[in-house]
Amino acid sequence: MEKIVIQGGARLEGQIPISGAKNAALPLMAASLLTSDTLTLGNIPDLADIRTLSQLLTALGVGLNHEKSAEKTSLSFTARDVYNTTAPYDIVRKMRASILVLGPLLARFGEATVSLPGGCAIGNRPIDLHLKGFEDLGADIELADGYVRATAPKGLKGAVVHFPVVSVGATENILMAACLADGETVIENAAREPEISDLAHCLQAMGAQIEGLGTERLVIQGQPQLHGAQYNVMADRIEAGSYIAAAAMTHGKIEILGQDLLPIMTGFADTLKSAGVSLTPTDGGILATLKRPKVKGLNVVTQPYPGFPTDMQAQIMAMMTLCDGASVITETIFENRYMHVPELTRMGADITVHGSTATVRGVSHLTGAPVMATDLRASMSLVLAGLAAEGETTVNRIYHLDRGYERLTEKLYACGARIQRQKAENT
Ligand code: EPZ
């Protein structure tokens, strides 16, 4: 295992290039199963989750080619000789987004057997909305021995799929399946995250007929088959927001490098600005600084897009530990996404949690301490706190971070952070 050791207090100044978005790349990779042609994806981030899904696709029989240029990675997927439609537990348990292979396998091959993903640290993460959607499209669903077995021997049939709860993954799974269904599918109350529009744009490049991108109503005309395409993964808005928080918390000045970042940061760019962060567009991206002595306390409620994203909740909470006054944060998406709270408290933060609401009272400073990462975004909030704290912070179990942040220590080190990865004793 490895840990990250940070000597806090450095003002971060410099440039941070934003990688391709994990939560766009994963469904895009699954979409390769919808065609026997080659799908080439550019700007793929080099992350543990990407490697896990690549491993799963290979196990299904998908041909995989890496093209690594100086700083970008392209992956080519060819699902011509798929000989296995079962996604095994030992891979799915590592990354629940593996469930995204279910829709494409079912739509293309008429069957799919996928291990139930199980819960994770932030919640029990059911997949009932995915399964109901497939039944609406005419599939038979069986649950046995911890697996979902979905079959549609006569193919899927277009239908109206209404989601009572907004679900990113369920929207993506049904959207992909509907592309090969017979007839028209309407997805009502669809999630509207930018990563879904990214997936839809790629599917359109593959020949899919999709209308309503960016809205809660997607209309898909099923096609007999899709063809290959070349597509670049969009930038990671959550990574960008995380490093903007780093600039604010260290009173630094970081140019976040990437094209068209502000439009995809709807939902939290304004929140950051109302906290006192200035986001100035530059030729290369966005210059982030804090334009007041302390972050301004805010009320934040996580919502589906275009609301404040749950994936930025832990990071803005880290920011608010040093706020002027107090802040109230309400997590409405996941039932257990406050595991960063006890760790931040150990660093001197003043946070009380009642149910889904956390009250954060600003303190004058944080103090470095050994802390434990529990999930991807919680680990980032601990890194942020460590960068701002006085003294040394050690973040253990950083395999959580490696799932979603590409070259994190290098990117921060280049801006003057006193940060390094080290081998960890048995933690
Ligand atoms: C995606 O997860 C993201 N993961 C998550 O990012 C993100 O937090 C989440 O969307 C919300 O934005 C990927 O894109 C790979 P949901 P997903 O289905 O699709 C409930 C990160 O840190 N629900 O939108 O699993 C569910 O329990 C990760 O990068 C059902 O009840 O999220 C939750 O309360 C963490 N039944 C709510 O809906 C279902 O069938 C939203 O979940 C599906 C979901």
Short mmCIF file of C-alpha atoms and ligand atoms in Angstrom, two decimals:
data_model
loop_
_atom_site.label_atom_id
_atom_site.label_comp_id
_atom_site.label_asym_id
_atom_site.label_seq_id
_atom_site.Cartn_x
_atom_site.Cartn_y
_atom_site.Cartn_z
CA MET A 1 0.00 0.00 0.00
CA GLU A 2 1.12 3.60 -0.43
CA LYS A 3 0.46 6.83 1.41
CA ILE A 4 0.74 10.52 0.59
CA VAL A 5 2.76 12.78 2.89
CA ILE A 6 2.12 16.53 2.73
CA GLN A 7 3.90 19.39 4.49
CA GLY A 8 1.09 21.95 4.47
CA GLY A 9 1.15 25.70 4.04
CA ALA A 10 2.61 26.22 0.57
CA ARG A 11 0.74 28.68 -1.65
CA LEU A 12 0.10 26.73 -4.86
CA GLU A 13 1.07 28.65 -7.98
CA GLY A 14 1.33 27.27 -11.48
CA GLN A 15 -0.63 25.30 -14.09
CA ILE A 16 -2.54 22.04 -13.77
CA PRO A 17 -3.64 20.19 -16.95
CA ILE A 18 -7.06 18.56 -16.53
CA SER A 19 -7.34 14.93 -17.63
CA GLY A 20 -10.16 13.19 -19.44
CA ALA A 21 -13.23 12.57 -17.26
CA LYS A 22 -13.39 9.18 -15.52
CA ASN A 23 -17.20 9.34 -15.45
CA ALA A 24 -17.35 9.98 -19.18
CA ALA A 25 -14.62 7.48 -20.18
CA LEU A 26 -16.22 4.52 -18.39
CA PRO A 27 -19.60 4.56 -20.23
CA LEU A 28 -17.79 5.42 -23.49
CA MET A 29 -15.67 2.29 -23.09
CA ALA A 30 -18.79 0.20 -22.46
CA ALA A 31 -20.31 1.64 -25.66
CA SER A 32 -17.60 -0.17 -27.66
CA LEU A 33 -19.66 -3.35 -27.14
CA LEU A 34 -22.43 -1.92 -29.36
CA THR A 35 -20.50 -2.43 -32.62
CA SER A 36 -18.18 -4.98 -34.25
CA ASP A 37 -16.13 -2.07 -35.64
CA THR A 38 -13.35 -0.30 -33.77
CA LEU A 39 -14.14 2.52 -31.33
CA THR A 40 -11.09 4.69 -30.62
CA LEU A 41 -11.28 6.92 -27.55
CA GLY A 42 -8.77 9.76 -27.10
CA ASN A 43 -7.90 11.70 -23.92
CA ILE A 44 -8.50 8.60 -21.77
CA PRO A 45 -7.21 9.19 -18.21
CA ASP A 46 -4.72 6.67 -16.84
CA LEU A 47 -6.69 5.56 -13.77
CA ALA A 48 -7.30 2.36 -11.82
CA ASP A 49 -11.00 2.33 -12.80
CA ILE A 50 -10.09 2.59 -16.50
CA ARG A 51 -7.71 -0.35 -16.12
CA THR A 52 -10.39 -2.37 -14.32
CA LEU A 53 -12.99 -1.81 -17.05
CA SER A 54 -10.36 -2.56 -19.74
CA GLN A 55 -9.69 -5.84 -17.94
CA LEU A 56 -13.40 -6.66 -17.95
CA LEU A 57 -13.86 -5.81 -21.65
CA THR A 58 -10.85 -7.95 -22.54
CA ALA A 59 -12.33 -10.83 -20.51
CA LEU A 60 -15.49 -10.53 -22.64
CA GLY A 61 -13.37 -10.89 -25.80
CA VAL A 62 -12.99 -7.22 -26.80
CA GLY A 63 -9.73 -6.46 -28.62
CA LEU A 64 -7.84 -3.60 -26.97
CA ASN A 65 -5.05 -1.41 -28.34
CA HIS A 66 -3.17 1.32 -26.48
CA GLU A 67 -1.73 4.28 -28.34
CA LYS A 68 0.23 6.37 -25.84
CA SER A 69 1.45 9.75 -27.11
CA ALA A 70 3.48 12.25 -25.01
CA GLU A 71 0.76 13.21 -22.60
CA LYS A 72 -2.45 11.68 -23.95
CA THR A 73 -3.57 8.07 -24.11
CA SER A 74 -5.86 6.66 -26.79
CA LEU A 75 -7.51 3.29 -26.41
CA SER A 76 -9.03 1.37 -29.33
CA PHE A 77 -11.69 -1.24 -28.61
CA THR A 78 -12.90 -3.83 -31.12
CA ALA A 79 -15.85 -5.95 -29.98
CA ARG A 80 -15.89 -8.11 -33.09
CA ASP A 81 -15.15 -11.44 -31.39
CA VAL A 82 -17.03 -11.19 -28.09
CA TYR A 83 -17.24 -14.76 -26.80
CA ASN A 84 -18.36 -14.18 -23.24
CA THR A 85 -21.33 -12.18 -21.94
CA THR A 86 -20.65 -12.70 -18.25
CA ALA A 87 -19.08 -9.98 -16.08
CA PRO A 88 -17.64 -11.81 -13.06
CA TYR A 89 -17.93 -10.76 -9.40
CA ASP A 90 -14.19 -10.40 -8.85
CA ILE A 91 -14.06 -7.57 -11.40
CA VAL A 92 -17.47 -5.97 -10.79
CA ARG A 93 -16.87 -5.77 -7.02
CA LYS A 94 -13.78 -3.63 -7.70
CA MET A 95 -15.76 -1.11 -9.69
CA ARG A 96 -19.54 -0.91 -9.73
CA ALA A 97 -19.55 1.05 -13.00
CA SER A 98 -18.92 -2.37 -14.61
CA ILE A 99 -22.72 -2.63 -14.56
CA LEU A 100 -22.59 -0.36 -17.63
CA VAL A 101 -21.67 -3.37 -19.81
CA LEU A 102 -25.11 -4.87 -19.16
CA GLY A 103 -27.07 -2.64 -21.54
CA PRO A 104 -24.71 -2.92 -24.52
CA LEU A 105 -24.27 -6.71 -24.12
CA LEU A 106 -28.02 -7.24 -23.82
CA ALA A 107 -28.79 -5.01 -26.81
CA ARG A 108 -26.13 -6.50 -29.10
CA PHE A 109 -26.13 -10.19 -28.08
CA GLY A 110 -29.57 -10.65 -26.51
CA GLU A 111 -28.10 -11.74 -23.19
CA ALA A 112 -25.86 -10.58 -20.34
CA THR A 113 -24.93 -12.00 -16.96
CA VAL A 114 -23.44 -9.41 -14.63
CA SER A 115 -22.54 -9.76 -10.98
CA LEU A 116 -24.60 -7.53 -8.73
CA PRO A 117 -22.17 -4.70 -7.97
CA GLY A 118 -22.84 -4.61 -4.26
CA GLY A 119 -22.63 -1.44 -2.27
CA CYS A 120 -19.64 0.73 -1.63
CA ALA A 121 -18.46 3.08 1.10
CA ILE A 122 -20.86 5.88 0.16
CA GLY A 123 -24.05 3.86 -0.04
CA ASN A 124 -25.73 0.59 -0.97
CA ARG A 125 -25.95 1.71 -4.61
CA PRO A 126 -28.93 -0.39 -5.88
CA ILE A 127 -29.44 -1.04 -9.60
CA ASP A 128 -33.23 -1.45 -9.57
CA LEU A 129 -33.73 1.47 -11.97
CA HIS A 130 -31.35 -0.12 -14.50
CA LEU A 131 -33.21 -3.46 -14.31
CA LYS A 132 -36.68 -1.90 -14.56
CA GLY A 133 -35.55 0.00 -17.62
CA PHE A 134 -34.38 -3.19 -19.32
CA GLU A 135 -37.71 -4.86 -18.51
CA ASP A 136 -39.49 -1.88 -20.06
CA LEU A 137 -37.44 -2.59 -23.20
CA GLY A 138 -38.70 -6.20 -23.19
CA ALA A 139 -35.86 -8.02 -21.43
CA ASP A 140 -36.35 -10.84 -18.93
CA ILE A 141 -34.42 -10.24 -15.72
CA GLU A 142 -33.45 -12.99 -13.27
CA LEU A 143 -31.51 -12.55 -10.04
CA ALA A 144 -29.66 -15.61 -8.79
CA ASP A 145 -26.44 -16.35 -6.88
CA GLY A 146 -25.54 -12.67 -6.70
CA TYR A 147 -25.81 -12.24 -10.47
CA VAL A 148 -28.25 -10.49 -12.77
CA ARG A 149 -29.12 -12.51 -15.85
CA ALA A 150 -30.78 -10.42 -18.53
CA THR A 151 -32.10 -12.00 -21.74
CA ALA A 152 -33.93 -10.67 -24.80
CA PRO A 153 -33.82 -13.52 -27.35
CA LYS A 154 -35.95 -11.58 -29.81
CA GLY A 155 -34.01 -8.37 -29.25
CA LEU A 156 -35.04 -5.27 -27.31
CA LYS A 157 -38.11 -3.25 -28.25
CA GLY A 158 -38.28 0.53 -27.97
CA ALA A 159 -40.49 1.81 -25.14
CA VAL A 160 -41.10 4.72 -22.79
CA VAL A 161 -38.75 4.38 -19.80
CA HIS A 162 -39.64 6.70 -16.92
CA PHE A 163 -37.13 7.05 -14.06
CA PRO A 164 -38.78 7.98 -10.72
CA VAL A 165 -35.33 8.93 -9.42
CA VAL A 166 -32.66 10.64 -11.53
CA SER A 167 -29.87 8.11 -12.09
CA VAL A 168 -26.71 8.78 -14.11
CA GLY A 169 -25.80 5.11 -14.58
CA ALA A 170 -29.32 3.92 -15.33
CA THR A 171 -29.75 6.69 -17.92
CA GLU A 172 -26.47 5.67 -19.56
CA ASN A 173 -27.30 1.94 -19.53
CA ILE A 174 -30.75 2.39 -21.07
CA LEU A 175 -29.50 5.02 -23.54
CA MET A 176 -26.89 2.57 -24.87
CA ALA A 177 -29.33 -0.35 -25.03
CA ALA A 178 -31.99 1.76 -26.78
CA CYS A 179 -29.57 2.53 -29.64
CA LEU A 180 -29.99 -1.07 -30.89
CA ALA A 181 -33.60 -1.64 -29.79
CA ASP A 182 -36.32 -2.05 -32.40
CA GLY A 183 -38.23 1.24 -32.69
CA GLU A 184 -38.37 4.40 -30.59
CA THR A 185 -37.37 4.70 -26.94
CA VAL A 186 -38.21 7.73 -24.81
CA ILE A 187 -36.28 8.14 -21.56
CA GLU A 188 -38.18 10.42 -19.17
CA ASN A 189 -36.55 12.08 -16.16
CA ALA A 190 -33.15 11.24 -17.65
CA ALA A 191 -30.04 12.44 -15.83
CA ARG A 192 -28.52 15.50 -17.53
CA GLU A 193 -24.87 15.36 -16.41
CA PRO A 194 -22.43 16.56 -19.12
CA GLU A 195 -20.92 13.05 -19.16
CA ILE A 196 -24.24 11.75 -20.52
CA SER A 197 -24.20 14.25 -23.37
CA ASP A 198 -20.59 13.19 -24.03
CA LEU A 199 -21.76 9.58 -24.31
CA ALA A 200 -24.68 10.59 -26.56
CA HIS A 201 -22.36 12.57 -28.86
CA CYS A 202 -20.11 9.51 -29.22
CA LEU A 203 -23.12 7.24 -29.88
CA GLN A 204 -24.28 9.69 -32.56
CA ALA A 205 -20.81 9.49 -34.13
CA MET A 206 -21.34 5.72 -34.16
CA GLY A 207 -24.61 6.18 -36.08
CA ALA A 208 -27.13 6.34 -33.24
CA GLN A 209 -30.19 8.57 -33.62
CA ILE A 210 -30.63 10.49 -30.35
CA GLU A 211 -32.53 13.72 -29.65
CA GLY A 212 -32.94 15.81 -26.50
CA LEU A 213 -29.28 15.87 -25.41
CA GLY A 214 -28.89 17.84 -22.18
CA THR A 215 -32.57 17.59 -21.36
CA GLU A 216 -34.46 15.21 -19.07
CA ARG A 217 -36.22 13.67 -22.10
CA LEU A 218 -34.10 11.63 -24.50
CA VAL A 219 -35.65 10.18 -27.69
CA ILE A 220 -33.76 7.36 -29.39
CA GLN A 221 -34.61 5.73 -32.76
CA GLY A 222 -33.08 2.23 -32.54
CA GLN A 223 -30.76 1.15 -35.38
CA PRO A 224 -30.00 -2.37 -36.68
CA GLN A 225 -26.33 -1.78 -35.92
CA LEU A 226 -23.80 0.93 -35.06
CA HIS A 227 -20.40 1.51 -36.67
CA GLY A 228 -17.01 2.46 -35.24
CA ALA A 229 -15.84 6.01 -34.50
CA GLN A 230 -13.02 8.12 -33.12
CA TYR A 231 -14.01 10.20 -30.09
CA ASN A 232 -12.20 12.29 -27.48
CA VAL A 233 -13.31 12.04 -23.86
CA MET A 234 -14.44 15.33 -22.33
CA ALA A 235 -12.42 17.04 -19.58
CA ASP A 236 -13.00 16.06 -15.97
CA ARG A 237 -15.07 18.82 -14.35
CA ILE A 238 -14.75 17.27 -10.90
CA GLU A 239 -10.96 17.13 -11.14
CA ALA A 240 -11.02 20.78 -12.25
CA GLY A 241 -13.24 21.74 -9.30
CA SER A 242 -10.98 19.83 -6.91
CA TYR A 243 -7.86 21.77 -7.98
CA ILE A 244 -9.75 25.08 -7.89
CA ALA A 245 -10.49 24.25 -4.26
CA ALA A 246 -6.75 23.65 -3.75
CA ALA A 247 -5.97 27.13 -5.12
CA ALA A 248 -8.57 28.72 -2.82
CA MET A 249 -7.50 26.84 0.31
CA THR A 250 -3.81 27.63 -0.11
CA HIS A 251 -4.41 31.28 -1.17
CA GLY A 252 -2.58 30.35 -4.35
CA LYS A 253 -3.08 31.00 -8.02
CA ILE A 254 -3.57 27.99 -10.30
CA GLU A 255 -4.31 28.03 -14.01
CA ILE A 256 -6.51 25.01 -14.66
CA LEU A 257 -5.68 23.97 -18.21
CA GLY A 258 -8.40 22.66 -20.51
CA GLN A 259 -10.80 23.86 -23.19
CA ASP A 260 -14.40 24.89 -22.47
CA LEU A 261 -14.15 24.04 -18.77
CA LEU A 262 -16.52 26.72 -17.44
CA PRO A 263 -19.59 25.50 -19.42
CA ILE A 264 -19.20 21.98 -17.97
CA MET A 265 -18.75 23.35 -14.44
CA THR A 266 -22.33 24.55 -14.30
CA GLY A 267 -23.70 23.68 -10.90
CA PHE A 268 -20.64 24.51 -8.91
CA ALA A 269 -18.70 27.33 -10.65
CA ASP A 270 -21.21 29.86 -9.31
CA THR A 271 -21.07 28.31 -5.85
CA LEU A 272 -17.28 28.62 -5.82
CA LYS A 273 -17.57 32.24 -6.98
CA SER A 274 -20.07 33.05 -4.21
CA ALA A 275 -17.54 31.58 -1.76
CA GLY A 276 -15.08 34.21 -2.96
CA VAL A 277 -13.19 32.24 -5.60
CA SER A 278 -12.35 34.15 -8.76
CA LEU A 279 -12.43 32.12 -11.98
CA THR A 280 -10.89 34.11 -14.82
CA PRO A 281 -10.92 32.59 -18.30
CA THR A 282 -7.45 32.49 -19.93
CA ASP A 283 -6.25 31.27 -23.35
CA GLY A 284 -5.33 27.93 -21.78
CA GLY A 285 -8.23 27.48 -19.37
CA ILE A 286 -9.24 29.17 -16.11
CA LEU A 287 -7.16 31.08 -13.52
CA ALA A 288 -8.38 30.27 -10.01
CA THR A 289 -7.63 32.45 -6.96
CA LEU A 290 -9.33 33.41 -3.72
CA LYS A 291 -10.14 37.11 -3.83
CA ARG A 292 -10.93 37.56 -0.14
CA PRO A 293 -8.98 36.75 3.06
CA LYS A 294 -11.17 33.75 3.90
CA VAL A 295 -13.62 31.56 2.03
CA LYS A 296 -17.17 32.83 2.55
CA GLY A 297 -19.48 30.40 4.38
CA LEU A 298 -22.29 29.05 2.17
CA ASN A 299 -25.33 26.82 2.22
CA VAL A 300 -24.78 23.98 -0.27
CA VAL A 301 -27.28 21.26 -1.24
CA THR A 302 -26.15 18.48 -3.59
CA GLN A 303 -28.55 17.83 -6.47
CA PRO A 304 -28.58 16.05 -9.82
CA TYR A 305 -27.18 18.19 -12.66
CA PRO A 306 -27.46 21.17 -13.08
CA GLY A 307 -27.44 21.37 -9.28
CA PHE A 308 -24.34 21.22 -7.09
CA PRO A 309 -22.72 17.82 -7.80
CA THR A 310 -22.40 15.29 -4.99
CA ASP A 311 -18.90 14.50 -6.33
CA MET A 312 -17.79 17.97 -5.21
CA GLN A 313 -19.37 17.77 -1.75
CA ALA A 314 -16.33 16.48 0.14
CA GLN A 315 -14.06 19.00 -1.57
CA ILE A 316 -16.22 22.03 -0.82
CA MET A 317 -16.56 20.82 2.76
CA ALA A 318 -12.75 20.88 3.04
CA MET A 319 -12.86 24.47 1.75
CA MET A 320 -15.55 25.42 4.24
CA THR A 321 -13.54 24.18 7.25
CA LEU A 322 -11.60 27.50 6.95
CA CYS A 323 -14.59 29.67 6.06
CA ASP A 324 -15.52 33.04 7.48
CA GLY A 325 -18.43 32.12 9.77
CA ALA A 326 -20.27 28.89 9.11
CA SER A 327 -21.53 26.75 6.23
CA VAL A 328 -24.34 24.19 5.96
CA ILE A 329 -23.92 21.31 3.51
CA THR A 330 -26.76 18.89 2.71
CA GLU A 331 -26.06 15.64 0.84
CA THR A 332 -29.24 14.48 -0.94
CA ILE A 333 -27.84 11.89 -3.38
CA PHE A 334 -26.00 9.27 -1.28
CA GLU A 335 -26.85 8.09 2.20
CA ASN A 336 -23.34 7.77 3.59
CA ARG A 337 -21.11 10.34 1.97
CA TYR A 338 -19.71 12.02 5.11
CA MET A 339 -16.85 9.67 5.93
CA HIS A 340 -14.38 12.48 5.40
CA VAL A 341 -15.95 14.30 8.39
CA PRO A 342 -14.24 12.40 11.24
CA GLU A 343 -10.90 12.64 9.42
CA LEU A 344 -11.26 16.40 8.82
CA THR A 345 -12.26 16.76 12.47
CA ARG A 346 -8.98 15.11 13.49
CA MET A 347 -7.24 17.94 11.62
CA GLY A 348 -9.06 20.52 13.71
CA ALA A 349 -12.17 21.12 11.62
CA ASP A 350 -15.41 21.96 13.47
CA ILE A 351 -18.14 19.91 11.77
CA THR A 352 -21.37 18.48 13.18
CA VAL A 353 -23.55 16.11 11.17
CA HIS A 354 -27.29 15.63 11.74
CA GLY A 355 -28.71 13.13 9.25
CA SER A 356 -27.84 14.35 5.78
CA THR A 357 -26.85 17.85 6.90
CA ALA A 358 -23.37 18.92 8.01
CA THR A 359 -22.76 22.23 9.78
CA VAL A 360 -19.20 23.46 9.25
CA ARG A 361 -17.97 26.26 11.51
CA GLY A 362 -14.87 27.99 10.16
CA VAL A 363 -11.70 27.58 12.23
CA SER A 364 -8.58 29.73 12.09
CA HIS A 365 -6.40 26.90 10.81
CA LEU A 366 -6.15 23.14 10.33
CA THR A 367 -3.38 21.02 11.82
CA GLY A 368 -1.70 18.21 9.93
CA ALA A 369 -2.39 14.64 11.13
CA PRO A 370 -2.35 11.02 9.92
CA VAL A 371 -5.74 10.42 8.25
CA MET A 372 -7.45 7.56 6.42
CA ALA A 373 -8.95 7.74 2.93
CA THR A 374 -12.30 5.92 2.70
CA ASP A 375 -13.59 6.70 -0.79
CA LEU A 376 -12.48 8.61 -3.86
CA ARG A 377 -13.78 12.11 -3.17
CA ALA A 378 -13.27 11.87 0.60
CA SER A 379 -9.58 11.18 -0.08
CA MET A 380 -9.35 14.34 -2.17
CA SER A 381 -10.88 16.40 0.63
CA LEU A 382 -8.15 15.10 2.98
CA VAL A 383 -5.42 16.02 0.49
CA LEU A 384 -6.93 19.51 0.21
CA ALA A 385 -7.01 19.87 3.99
CA GLY A 386 -3.41 18.65 4.20
CA LEU A 387 -2.27 21.23 1.64
CA ALA A 388 -3.80 24.03 3.76
CA ALA A 389 -2.93 22.66 7.21
CA GLU A 390 -0.01 23.62 9.41
CA GLY A 391 2.42 20.73 9.73
CA GLU A 392 2.51 17.25 8.25
CA THR A 393 -0.48 15.24 7.00
CA THR A 394 -0.27 11.60 6.00
CA VAL A 395 -3.15 10.27 3.89
CA ASN A 396 -3.32 6.48 4.05
CA ARG A 397 -5.07 4.03 1.67
CA ILE A 398 -4.58 6.28 -1.32
CA TYR A 399 -5.65 3.52 -3.71
CA HIS A 400 -9.00 5.31 -3.43
CA LEU A 401 -7.44 8.43 -4.94
CA ASP A 402 -5.83 6.49 -7.78
CA ARG A 403 -9.28 5.49 -8.98
CA GLY A 404 -10.12 9.02 -10.05
CA TYR A 405 -7.17 11.43 -10.01
CA GLU A 406 -4.48 10.99 -12.65
CA ARG A 407 -0.92 11.97 -11.56
CA LEU A 408 -2.26 13.88 -8.54
CA THR A 409 1.05 14.27 -6.67
CA GLU A 410 2.92 15.31 -9.85
CA LYS A 411 0.27 17.91 -10.71
CA LEU A 412 0.31 19.42 -7.21
CA TYR A 413 4.10 19.17 -6.83
CA ALA A 414 4.48 21.19 -10.04
CA CYS A 415 2.56 24.01 -8.34
CA GLY A 416 4.83 24.04 -5.32
CA ALA A 417 3.06 21.60 -3.02
CA ARG A 418 5.32 19.80 -0.60
CA ILE A 419 3.78 16.41 -1.38
CA GLN A 420 5.08 12.94 -2.07
CA ARG A 421 3.95 9.32 -2.30
CA GLN A 422 5.65 6.86 0.00
CA LYS A 423 5.45 3.17 0.72
CA ALA A 424 3.10 2.71 3.68
CA GLU A 425 3.72 0.41 6.61
CA ASN A 426 0.93 -2.14 6.90
CA THR A 427 -2.01 0.22 7.39
C1 EPZ B 1 -22.52 8.16 -11.05
O1 EPZ B 1 -22.77 7.08 -10.19
C2 EPZ B 1 -21.06 8.54 -10.84
N1 EPZ B 1 -20.21 7.41 -11.21
C3 EPZ B 1 -20.83 8.90 -9.38
O2 EPZ B 1 -19.47 9.33 -9.24
C4 EPZ B 1 -21.74 10.08 -9.02
O3 EPZ B 1 -21.58 10.38 -7.66
C5 EPZ B 1 -23.20 9.72 -9.32
O4 EPZ B 1 -23.34 9.30 -10.69
C6 EPZ B 1 -24.15 10.88 -9.08
O5 EPZ B 1 -23.77 11.95 -9.87
C7 EPZ B 1 -19.94 7.20 -12.53
O6 EPZ B 1 -20.41 7.93 -13.39
C8 EPZ B 1 -19.04 6.04 -12.85
P1 EPZ B 1 -26.73 7.39 -9.74
P2 EPZ B 1 -24.18 6.26 -10.32
O7 EPZ B 1 -27.29 6.17 -10.37
O8 EPZ B 1 -24.59 6.21 -11.74
C9 EPZ B 1 -29.86 5.83 -6.55
C10 EPZ B 1 -17.35 9.43 -8.29
O9 EPZ B 1 -16.97 9.86 -7.19
N2 EPZ B 1 -30.11 4.72 -7.48
O10 EPZ B 1 -26.94 8.72 -10.40
O11 EPZ B 1 -24.03 4.99 -9.59
C11 EPZ B 1 -28.47 5.78 -5.93
O12 EPZ B 1 -28.46 4.92 -4.81
C12 EPZ B 1 -18.60 8.57 -8.38
O13 EPZ B 1 -16.78 9.66 -9.39
C13 EPZ B 1 -31.15 3.85 -7.22
O14 EPZ B 1 -31.85 3.99 -6.23
O15 EPZ B 1 -25.16 7.21 -9.51
C14 EPZ B 1 -28.22 7.21 -5.57
O16 EPZ B 1 -28.85 7.47 -4.33
C15 EPZ B 1 -19.19 8.29 -7.01
N3 EPZ B 1 -31.37 2.83 -8.08
C16 EPZ B 1 -28.95 7.99 -6.67
O17 EPZ B 1 -29.86 7.06 -7.28
C17 EPZ B 1 -30.62 2.65 -9.21
O18 EPZ B 1 -30.88 1.70 -9.99
C18 EPZ B 1 -28.03 8.52 -7.76
O19 EPZ B 1 -27.24 7.43 -8.22
C19 EPZ B 1 -29.55 3.55 -9.45
C20 EPZ B 1 -29.33 4.58 -8.57
#
